[in-house]
């Protein structure tokens, strides 16, 4: 048991430390441009992280592609379940569907996958991130705004980075060393910036009804656990792939989707902010339990 606790602490504490630094910057009123950092991550950090890690490690292409399909399947399940539950509770689907469906698999999920399962875990976690990022900057925005545009999809560097990386993987190609080293340096920006941004965002969110947030946060974990349990068996995941899939399914509500709600449905922004805060804090309890007794 001591070994399990030690392992869990080794995974969780570095993440909390980095988030805490971002939180502290906000409380000390230090300048931090969220929009600029988000732009850097979307246009540089995520694409180079995908290229450097997918092409810089030995990757089982079949497992990676299966993880992509499993991630999409999980999100579709979440979407169907939450659409039904939101209708049942009489809550606006355009407001809450995206936050509850798209989890924070990047800011928190990737570092945990890397610490819990090593470089291979990070690579498989990127499969989840690719799916969520593409949907966050396309479908999530469309659902929340009530309109749609293909411009976001065709202009996303992450989409092109994913296509290039998967194509090169399948053809067993690699970048020249100077290019690969440059991608490694740029890709190294992503995870620290993710965690600092999350901490800063959590410190500056305007919270709404915490009772509502607690009830739906518990429901969020229950839905995630049920979907993860079903799909792990369906896709026959084991070892690192199983660990990564369960971890990513259990991640908290996406902070990125809050930005769309704040922009298009500002009257509901405090409620979504509360969900982000409570589900993120719940991860401190949920993840150690999952790592100790399930994963």
Coordinates of N, CA and C in Angstrom, one line a residue, residues 67-279:
X67 N -6.5 4.0 -30.3 CA -6.7 5.0 -29.2 C -7.5 6.2 -29.8
X68 N -7.1 6.6 -31.0 CA -7.9 7.7 -31.6 C -9.4 7.4 -31.7
X69 N -9.6 6.2 -32.2 CA -11.0 5.7 -32.4 C -11.7 5.6 -31.1
X70 N -11.0 5.1 -30.1 CA -11.6 4.9 -28.7 C -11.9 6.3 -28.1
X71 N -11.0 7.2 -28.3 CA -11.2 8.6 -27.8 C -12.5 9.2 -28.4
X72 N -12.6 9.1 -29.7 CA -13.8 9.6 -30.4 C -15.0 8.9 -29.9
X73 N -14.9 7.6 -29.7 CA -16.1 6.8 -29.2 C -16.5 7.3 -27.9
X74 N -15.5 7.5 -27.0 CA -15.8 8.0 -25.6 C -16.5 9.3 -25.7
X75 N -16.0 10.2 -26.5 CA -16.7 11.6 -26.6 C -18.1 11.5 -27.1
X76 N -18.3 10.6 -28.1 CA -19.6 10.4 -28.6 C -20.6 9.9 -27.6
X77 N -20.1 8.9 -26.8 CA -20.9 8.4 -25.7 C -21.2 9.5 -24.7
X78 N -20.2 10.3 -24.3 CA -20.4 11.4 -23.3 C -21.5 12.3 -23.9
X79 N -21.3 12.6 -25.2 CA -22.3 13.6 -25.8 C -23.7 13.1 -25.8
X80 N -23.9 11.8 -26.1 CA -25.3 11.3 -26.1 C -25.8 11.2 -24.7
X81 N -25.0 10.7 -23.8 CA -25.5 10.6 -22.4 C -25.8 12.0 -21.8
X82 N -24.9 13.0 -22.0 CA -25.1 14.3 -21.4 C -26.3 15.0 -22.1
X83 N -26.5 14.8 -23.4 CA -27.6 15.5 -24.1 C -28.9 15.0 -23.5
X84 N -29.0 13.7 -23.2 CA -30.2 13.1 -22.6 C -30.4 13.6 -21.2
X85 N -29.3 13.7 -20.4 CA -29.4 14.1 -19.0 C -29.7 15.6 -18.9
X86 N -29.2 16.4 -19.8 CA -29.5 17.8 -19.8 C -30.9 18.1 -20.1
X87 N -31.4 17.3 -21.1 CA -32.9 17.5 -21.4 C -33.7 17.0 -20.2
X88 N -33.3 16.0 -19.6 CA -34.0 15.4 -18.4 C -34.1 16.5 -17.3
X89 N -33.0 17.2 -17.1 CA -32.9 18.1 -16.0 C -33.4 19.5 -16.4
X90 N -33.7 19.7 -17.7 CA -34.2 21.0 -18.2 C -33.1 22.0 -18.2
X91 N -31.9 21.6 -18.5 CA -30.8 22.6 -18.6 C -30.4 22.8 -20.1
X92 N -30.0 24.0 -20.4 CA -29.6 24.4 -21.8 C -28.5 23.5 -22.4
X93 N -28.8 22.8 -23.4 CA -27.8 21.9 -24.0 C -26.6 22.7 -24.6
X94 N -27.0 23.8 -25.2 CA -25.9 24.7 -25.9 C -24.9 25.2 -24.9
X95 N -25.3 25.3 -23.6 CA -24.4 25.8 -22.6 C -23.5 24.7 -22.0
X96 N -24.1 23.6 -21.6 CA -23.4 22.6 -20.8 C -22.9 21.4 -21.5
X97 N -23.4 21.2 -22.8 CA -23.0 19.9 -23.5 C -21.5 19.9 -23.7
X98 N -20.9 20.9 -24.3 CA -19.5 20.9 -24.6 C -18.6 20.8 -23.3
X99 N -18.8 21.6 -22.3 CA -18.0 21.4 -21.1 C -18.1 20.0 -20.5
X100 N -19.2 19.4 -20.4 CA -19.4 18.1 -19.8 C -18.9 17.0 -20.7
X101 N -18.9 17.2 -22.0 CA -18.5 16.2 -22.9 C -17.0 16.2 -23.2
X102 N -16.4 17.4 -23.3 CA -14.9 17.5 -23.6 C -14.1 17.7 -22.3
X103 N -13.4 16.8 -21.9 CA -12.6 16.9 -20.6 C -11.3 17.5 -20.8
X104 N -10.6 17.9 -19.7 CA -9.3 18.5 -19.7 C -8.2 17.5 -19.9
X105 N -8.2 16.9 -21.1 CA -7.2 15.8 -21.3 C -5.8 16.3 -21.6
X106 N -5.7 17.6 -21.9 CA -4.4 18.2 -22.2 C -3.7 18.8 -21.0
X107 N -4.3 19.8 -20.4 CA -3.7 20.5 -19.3 C -3.3 19.6 -18.1
X108 N -4.2 18.7 -17.8 CA -4.0 17.8 -16.7 C -3.7 16.3 -17.1
X109 N -4.4 15.9 -18.1 CA -4.3 14.5 -18.6 C -2.9 14.1 -19.1
X110 N -2.4 15.0 -20.0 CA -1.1 14.6 -20.6 C 0.0 14.5 -19.5
X111 N 0.2 15.5 -18.6 CA 1.2 15.3 -17.6 C 1.0 14.1 -16.7
X112 N -0.2 13.7 -16.4 CA -0.5 12.6 -15.6 C -0.2 11.3 -16.4
X113 N -0.5 11.3 -17.6 CA -0.2 10.1 -18.5 C 1.3 9.9 -18.6
X114 N 2.0 11.0 -18.7 CA 3.5 10.9 -18.8 C 4.1 10.4 -17.5
X115 N 3.6 10.9 -16.4 CA 4.2 10.6 -15.1 C 3.8 9.1 -14.7
X116 N 2.5 8.8 -15.0 CA 2.0 7.4 -14.6 C 2.5 6.3 -15.5
X117 N 2.7 6.6 -16.8 CA 3.0 5.6 -17.8 C 4.2 5.9 -18.7
X118 N 5.0 6.9 -18.4 CA 6.2 7.2 -19.1 C 6.0 7.8 -20.5
X119 N 7.0 7.9 -21.3 CA 6.9 8.4 -22.6 C 5.8 7.8 -23.5
X120 N 5.7 6.4 -23.4 CA 4.7 5.7 -24.1 C 3.3 6.2 -23.7
X121 N 3.1 6.4 -22.5 CA 1.8 6.9 -22.0 C 1.5 8.3 -22.5
X122 N 2.5 9.2 -22.6 CA 2.4 10.5 -23.2 C 1.9 10.4 -24.7
X123 N 2.5 9.5 -25.4 CA 2.2 9.4 -26.8 C 0.8 8.9 -27.0
X124 N 0.3 7.9 -26.2 CA -1.0 7.5 -26.4 C -2.0 8.5 -25.9
X125 N -1.6 9.3 -24.9 CA -2.5 10.4 -24.4 C -2.7 11.4 -25.4
X126 N -1.7 11.6 -26.3 CA -1.8 12.6 -27.4 C -2.9 12.2 -28.3
X127 N -3.2 10.9 -28.5 CA -4.3 10.5 -29.3 C -5.6 11.1 -28.8
X128 N -5.8 11.1 -27.5 CA -7.0 11.7 -26.9 C -7.0 13.2 -27.1
X129 N -5.8 13.8 -26.9 CA -5.7 15.2 -27.0 C -6.0 15.7 -28.5
X130 N -5.6 15.0 -29.5 CA -5.8 15.3 -30.9 C -7.3 15.4 -31.1
X131 N -8.1 14.4 -30.6 CA -9.5 14.4 -30.9 C -10.2 15.6 -30.1
X132 N -9.8 15.8 -28.9 CA -10.5 16.8 -28.0 C -10.2 18.2 -28.6
X133 N -8.9 18.4 -28.9 CA -8.6 19.8 -29.4 C -9.3 20.1 -30.7
X134 N -9.4 19.2 -31.6 CA -10.1 19.4 -32.9 C -11.6 19.7 -32.6
X135 N -12.2 18.9 -31.7 CA -13.6 19.1 -31.4 C -13.8 20.4 -30.6
X136 N -12.8 20.8 -29.8 CA -13.0 22.0 -29.0 C -13.0 23.2 -29.8
X137 N -12.2 23.3 -30.9 CA -12.1 24.5 -31.7 C -13.0 24.4 -32.9
X138 N -13.9 23.4 -33.0 CA -14.8 23.3 -34.1 C -16.2 23.0 -33.5
X139 N -16.5 21.8 -33.2 CA -17.9 21.4 -32.8 C -18.3 22.1 -31.5
X140 N -17.4 22.2 -30.5 CA -17.7 22.9 -29.3 C -18.1 24.3 -29.5
X141 N -17.4 25.0 -30.3 CA -17.7 26.4 -30.6 C -19.0 26.5 -31.4
X142 N -19.2 25.5 -32.3 CA -20.5 25.6 -33.1 C -21.7 25.3 -32.2
X143 N -21.6 24.4 -31.3 CA -22.7 24.1 -30.4 C -23.0 25.2 -29.5
X144 N -22.0 25.8 -28.9 CA -22.2 26.9 -28.0 C -22.7 28.2 -28.6
X145 N -22.2 28.5 -29.8 CA -22.6 29.7 -30.5 C -23.9 29.6 -31.3
X146 N -24.3 28.3 -31.6 CA -25.5 28.1 -32.3 C -25.3 28.2 -33.8
X147 N -24.0 28.3 -34.3 CA -23.7 28.4 -35.7 C -22.5 27.5 -36.0
X148 N -22.1 27.5 -37.2 CA -20.9 26.6 -37.5 C -20.1 27.3 -38.6
X149 N -18.8 26.9 -38.6 CA -17.8 27.4 -39.6 C -16.7 26.4 -39.8
X150 N -16.4 26.1 -41.1 CA -15.4 25.2 -41.4 C -14.0 25.8 -41.3
X151 N -14.0 27.2 -41.2 CA -12.7 27.9 -41.2 C -11.8 27.4 -40.0
X152 N -12.5 27.2 -38.8 CA -11.7 26.8 -37.6 C -11.1 25.4 -37.9
X153 N -11.8 24.6 -38.6 CA -11.2 23.2 -38.8 C -10.0 23.2 -39.8
X154 N -10.2 24.0 -40.9 CA -9.2 23.9 -42.0 C -8.0 24.8 -41.6
X155 N -8.2 25.7 -40.6 CA -7.1 26.6 -40.2 C -6.3 26.1 -38.9
X156 N -6.7 24.9 -38.4 CA -6.1 24.5 -37.2 C -4.7 23.8 -37.4
X157 N -3.6 24.3 -36.9 CA -2.3 23.7 -37.0 C -2.3 22.3 -36.4
X158 N -3.1 22.0 -35.4 CA -3.1 20.7 -34.8 C -3.6 19.7 -35.7
X159 N -4.6 20.0 -36.5 CA -5.1 19.1 -37.5 C -4.0 18.7 -38.5
X160 N -3.3 19.7 -39.0 CA -2.3 19.4 -40.0 C -1.1 18.6 -39.4
X161 N -0.8 19.0 -38.1 CA 0.3 18.3 -37.4 C 0.0 16.8 -37.2
X162 N -1.3 16.6 -36.9 CA -1.8 15.2 -36.7 C -1.7 14.4 -38.0
X163 N -2.2 15.0 -39.0 CA -2.2 14.3 -40.3 C -0.7 14.0 -40.8
X164 N 0.2 15.0 -40.6 CA 1.6 14.8 -41.0 C 2.2 13.7 -40.1
X165 N 2.0 13.7 -38.8 CA 2.6 12.8 -37.9 C 2.1 11.4 -38.2
X166 N 0.8 11.2 -38.3 CA 0.2 9.8 -38.6 C 0.7 9.3 -39.9
X167 N 0.7 10.2 -40.9 CA 1.2 9.7 -42.2 C 2.7 9.3 -42.2
X168 N 3.5 10.0 -41.5 CA 4.9 9.7 -41.3 C 5.1 8.4 -40.5
X169 N 4.3 8.3 -39.5 CA 4.3 7.0 -38.7 C 4.0 5.8 -39.6
X170 N 3.0 5.9 -40.4 CA 2.6 4.8 -41.2 C 3.6 4.5 -42.3
X171 N 4.4 5.5 -42.7 CA 5.4 5.3 -43.7 C 6.8 5.1 -43.1
X172 N 6.8 5.1 -41.8 CA 8.1 4.9 -41.0 C 9.1 5.9 -41.4
X173 N 8.7 7.2 -41.5 CA 9.6 8.3 -41.8 C 9.9 9.1 -40.5
X174 N 11.0 9.9 -40.6 CA 11.3 10.7 -39.5 C 11.9 12.0 -40.0
X175 N 12.0 13.0 -39.1 CA 12.5 14.3 -39.5 C 14.1 14.2 -39.4
X176 N 14.8 15.1 -40.1 CA 16.2 15.2 -39.9 C 16.5 15.7 -38.4
X177 N 17.6 15.3 -37.9 CA 17.9 15.6 -36.5 C 17.7 17.0 -36.1
X178 N 18.3 18.0 -36.9 CA 18.1 19.4 -36.4 C 16.6 19.8 -36.3
X179 N 15.8 19.3 -37.3 CA 14.4 19.6 -37.2 C 13.7 18.9 -36.0
X180 N 14.1 17.7 -35.8 CA 13.5 16.9 -34.7 C 13.9 17.6 -33.4
X181 N 15.1 18.0 -33.2 CA 15.6 18.7 -32.0 C 14.8 20.0 -31.8
X182 N 14.6 20.8 -32.9 CA 13.8 22.0 -32.8 C 12.4 21.7 -32.3
X183 N 11.8 20.7 -32.9 CA 10.4 20.3 -32.5 C 10.3 19.9 -31.0
X184 N 11.4 19.2 -30.6 CA 11.4 18.8 -29.2 C 11.5 20.0 -28.2
X185 N 12.2 21.0 -28.6 CA 12.3 22.2 -27.8 C 11.0 23.0 -27.8
X186 N 10.4 23.1 -28.9 CA 9.1 23.8 -29.0 C 8.0 23.0 -28.3
X187 N 8.0 21.7 -28.5 CA 7.0 20.8 -27.9 C 7.1 20.9 -26.4
X188 N 8.3 21.2 -25.9 CA 8.5 21.2 -24.4 C 7.8 22.4 -23.8
X189 N 7.3 23.4 -24.6 CA 6.6 24.5 -24.1 C 5.2 24.1 -23.6
X190 N 4.6 23.1 -24.2 CA 3.2 22.8 -24.1 C 2.8 22.5 -22.7
X191 N 3.3 21.5 -22.1 CA 2.8 21.0 -20.8 C 3.0 22.0 -19.7
X192 N 4.2 22.7 -19.6 CA 4.3 23.7 -18.5 C 3.3 24.9 -18.8
X193 N 3.1 25.3 -20.0 CA 2.2 26.4 -20.3 C 0.7 25.9 -20.0
X194 N 0.4 24.7 -20.3 CA -0.9 24.1 -20.0 C -1.2 24.3 -18.5
X195 N -0.3 23.8 -17.7 CA -0.6 23.8 -16.3 C -0.6 25.2 -15.7
X196 N 0.3 26.1 -16.1 CA 0.3 27.5 -15.6 C -1.0 28.2 -16.0
X197 N -1.4 27.9 -17.2 CA -2.7 28.6 -17.7 C -3.9 28.1 -16.9
X198 N -3.9 26.8 -16.6 CA -5.0 26.2 -15.9 C -5.0 26.8 -14.5
X199 N -3.9 26.9 -13.8 CA -3.8 27.5 -12.5 C -4.2 28.9 -12.5
X200 N -3.8 29.7 -13.4 CA -4.1 31.1 -13.5 C -5.6 31.2 -13.8
X201 N -6.2 30.4 -14.7 CA -7.6 30.5 -15.0 C -8.5 30.1 -13.8
X202 N -8.1 29.1 -13.0 CA -8.9 28.7 -11.9 C -8.9 29.9 -10.8
X203 N -7.8 30.6 -10.8 CA -7.8 31.7 -9.8 C -8.6 32.9 -10.2
X204 N -8.9 33.0 -11.5 CA -9.6 34.2 -12.0 C -11.1 33.9 -12.4
X205 N -11.5 32.7 -12.3 CA -12.9 32.4 -12.7 C -13.9 33.0 -11.7
X206 N -15.0 33.5 -12.2 CA -16.1 33.9 -11.4 C -17.1 32.8 -11.2
X207 N -17.2 32.3 -10.0 CA -17.9 31.1 -9.7 C -19.4 31.4 -9.4
X208 N -20.2 30.4 -9.8 CA -21.7 30.4 -9.6 C -22.1 29.5 -8.4
X209 N -23.2 28.9 -8.6 CA -23.8 28.0 -7.6 C -22.9 26.8 -7.4
X210 N -22.3 26.7 -6.2 CA -21.4 25.6 -5.9 C -22.2 24.3 -5.7
X211 N -23.4 24.4 -5.1 CA -24.2 23.2 -4.9 C -24.5 22.5 -6.2
X212 N -24.9 23.3 -7.2 CA -25.1 22.7 -8.6 C -23.9 22.1 -9.1
X213 N -22.7 22.8 -8.9 CA -21.5 22.3 -9.5 C -21.1 21.0 -8.8
X214 N -21.3 20.8 -7.5 CA -20.9 19.6 -6.8 C -21.7 18.4 -7.3
X215 N -23.0 18.6 -7.4 CA -23.9 17.6 -7.9 C -23.6 17.1 -9.3
X216 N -23.3 18.0 -10.2 CA -23.0 17.6 -11.5 C -21.6 17.1 -11.7
X217 N -20.7 17.6 -10.8 CA -19.3 17.0 -10.8 C -19.3 15.6 -10.4
X218 N -20.1 15.2 -9.4 CA -20.2 13.8 -9.0 C -20.8 13.0 -10.2
X219 N -21.8 13.5 -10.8 CA -22.4 12.8 -11.9 C -21.5 12.7 -13.1
X220 N -20.6 13.7 -13.3 CA -19.6 13.7 -14.4 C -18.6 12.6 -14.2
X221 N -18.2 12.4 -12.9 CA -17.3 11.3 -12.6 C -17.9 9.9 -12.9
X222 N -19.2 9.8 -12.5 CA -19.9 8.5 -12.6 C -20.1 8.2 -14.1
X223 N -20.5 9.2 -14.9 CA -20.7 8.9 -16.3 C -19.3 8.5 -17.0
X224 N -18.2 9.3 -16.6 CA -16.9 9.0 -17.1 C -16.5 7.6 -16.8
X225 N -16.7 7.2 -15.5 CA -16.2 5.8 -15.1 C -17.0 4.7 -15.8
X226 N -18.3 4.9 -16.0 CA -19.1 3.9 -16.7 C -18.7 3.8 -18.2
X227 N -18.5 4.9 -18.9 CA -18.0 4.9 -20.3 C -16.6 4.3 -20.4
X228 N -15.7 4.6 -19.5 CA -14.4 4.1 -19.5 C -14.4 2.6 -19.3
X229 N -15.2 2.1 -18.3 CA -15.3 0.7 -18.1 C -15.8 -0.1 -19.3
X230 N -16.8 0.5 -19.9 CA -17.4 -0.2 -21.1 C -16.4 -0.3 -22.3
X231 N -15.8 0.9 -22.6 CA -15.0 0.9 -23.8 C -13.6 0.3 -23.6
X232 N -13.1 0.2 -22.4 CA -11.8 -0.5 -22.1 C -12.0 -2.0 -22.5
X233 N -13.2 -2.5 -22.1 CA -13.5 -3.9 -22.5 C -13.7 -4.1 -24.0
X234 N -14.5 -3.1 -24.6 CA -14.8 -3.2 -26.0 C -13.6 -3.1 -26.9
X235 N -12.6 -2.3 -26.5 CA -11.4 -2.1 -27.3 C -10.3 -3.0 -26.9
X236 N -10.6 -3.8 -25.8 CA -9.6 -4.8 -25.3 C -8.3 -4.2 -24.9
X237 N -8.3 -3.0 -24.3 CA -7.1 -2.3 -23.9 C -6.4 -3.0 -22.7
X238 N -5.1 -3.0 -22.7 CA -4.4 -3.5 -21.6 C -3.1 -2.7 -21.4
X239 N -2.4 -2.9 -20.3 CA -1.1 -2.2 -20.0 C -1.2 -0.7 -20.1
X240 N -0.3 -0.1 -20.8 CA -0.2 1.4 -20.9 C -1.5 2.0 -21.6
X241 N -2.0 1.3 -22.6 CA -3.1 1.8 -23.3 C -4.3 1.9 -22.4
X242 N -4.5 0.9 -21.6 CA -5.6 0.8 -20.6 C -5.5 2.0 -19.6
X243 N -4.3 2.1 -19.0 CA -4.0 3.2 -18.1 C -4.4 4.5 -18.6
X244 N -3.8 4.8 -19.8 CA -4.0 6.1 -20.4 C -5.5 6.4 -20.7
X245 N -6.2 5.4 -21.2 CA -7.6 5.6 -21.6 C -8.5 5.9 -20.4
X246 N -8.3 5.2 -19.3 CA -9.0 5.4 -18.1 C -8.7 6.8 -17.5
X247 N -7.4 7.1 -17.4 CA -7.0 8.4 -16.9 C -7.7 9.5 -17.7
X248 N -7.6 9.5 -19.0 CA -8.1 10.5 -19.8 C -9.6 10.7 -19.7
X249 N -10.3 9.5 -19.6 CA -11.8 9.6 -19.4 C -12.2 10.2 -18.1
X250 N -11.3 10.1 -17.1 CA -11.7 10.6 -15.7 C -11.2 12.1 -15.5
X251 N -10.8 12.7 -16.6 CA -10.3 14.1 -16.4 C -11.5 15.1 -16.2
X252 N -11.2 16.2 -15.6 CA -12.2 17.2 -15.2 C -12.8 17.9 -16.4
X253 N -13.8 18.7 -16.2 CA -14.4 19.5 -17.2 C -13.4 20.4 -17.9
X254 N -13.5 20.6 -19.2 CA -12.5 21.4 -19.9 C -12.6 22.9 -19.7
X255 N -11.4 23.5 -19.3 CA -11.4 24.9 -19.1 C -11.5 25.7 -20.4
X256 N -11.1 25.0 -21.5 CA -11.1 25.7 -22.8 C -12.5 25.9 -23.3
X257 N -13.5 25.0 -23.0 CA -14.8 25.2 -23.4 C -15.5 26.3 -22.6
X258 N -15.0 26.6 -21.4 CA -15.5 27.8 -20.7 C -15.4 29.1 -21.5
X259 N -14.3 29.2 -22.2 CA -14.1 30.4 -23.0 C -15.2 30.6 -24.0
X260 N -15.7 29.5 -24.6 CA -16.8 29.7 -25.6 C -18.1 30.1 -24.9
X261 N -18.3 29.5 -23.7 CA -19.5 29.9 -22.9 C -19.5 31.3 -22.5
X262 N -18.3 31.7 -22.0 CA -18.1 33.1 -21.6 C -18.3 34.1 -22.7
X263 N -18.0 33.7 -24.0 CA -18.1 34.5 -25.1 C -19.5 34.6 -25.7
X264 N -20.2 33.4 -25.8 CA -21.5 33.3 -26.4 C -22.7 33.2 -25.5
X265 N -22.5 32.7 -24.3 CA -23.5 32.5 -23.3 C -23.1 33.1 -21.9
X266 N -22.7 34.3 -21.8 CA -22.1 34.9 -20.6 C -22.9 34.7 -19.4
X267 N -24.2 34.7 -19.5 CA -25.1 34.6 -18.4 C -25.0 33.3 -17.6
X268 N -24.4 32.3 -18.4 CA -24.2 30.9 -17.8 C -22.8 30.7 -17.4
X269 N -21.9 31.6 -17.7 CA -20.5 31.4 -17.5 C -20.1 31.1 -16.0
X270 N -20.7 31.7 -15.0 CA -20.4 31.4 -13.6 C -20.7 29.9 -13.3
X271 N -21.8 29.4 -13.8 CA -22.1 28.0 -13.5 C -21.1 27.0 -14.1
X272 N -20.7 27.3 -15.4 CA -19.6 26.5 -16.0 C -18.3 26.6 -15.3
X273 N -18.0 27.9 -14.9 CA -16.7 28.1 -14.1 C -16.7 27.2 -12.9
X274 N -17.9 27.1 -12.2 CA -17.9 26.3 -11.0 C -17.7 24.9 -11.3
X275 N -18.2 24.4 -12.4 CA -18.0 23.0 -12.8 C -16.5 22.7 -13.1
X276 N -15.9 23.7 -13.7 CA -14.4 23.6 -14.0 C -13.7 23.5 -12.7
X277 N -14.0 24.3 -11.8 CA -13.3 24.4 -10.5 C -13.5 23.1 -9.7
X278 N -14.7 22.7 -9.5 CA -15.1 21.6 -8.6 C -14.5 20.3 -9.2
X279 N -14.7 20.1 -10.5 CA -14.2 18.8 -11.1 C -12.7 18.7 -11.1

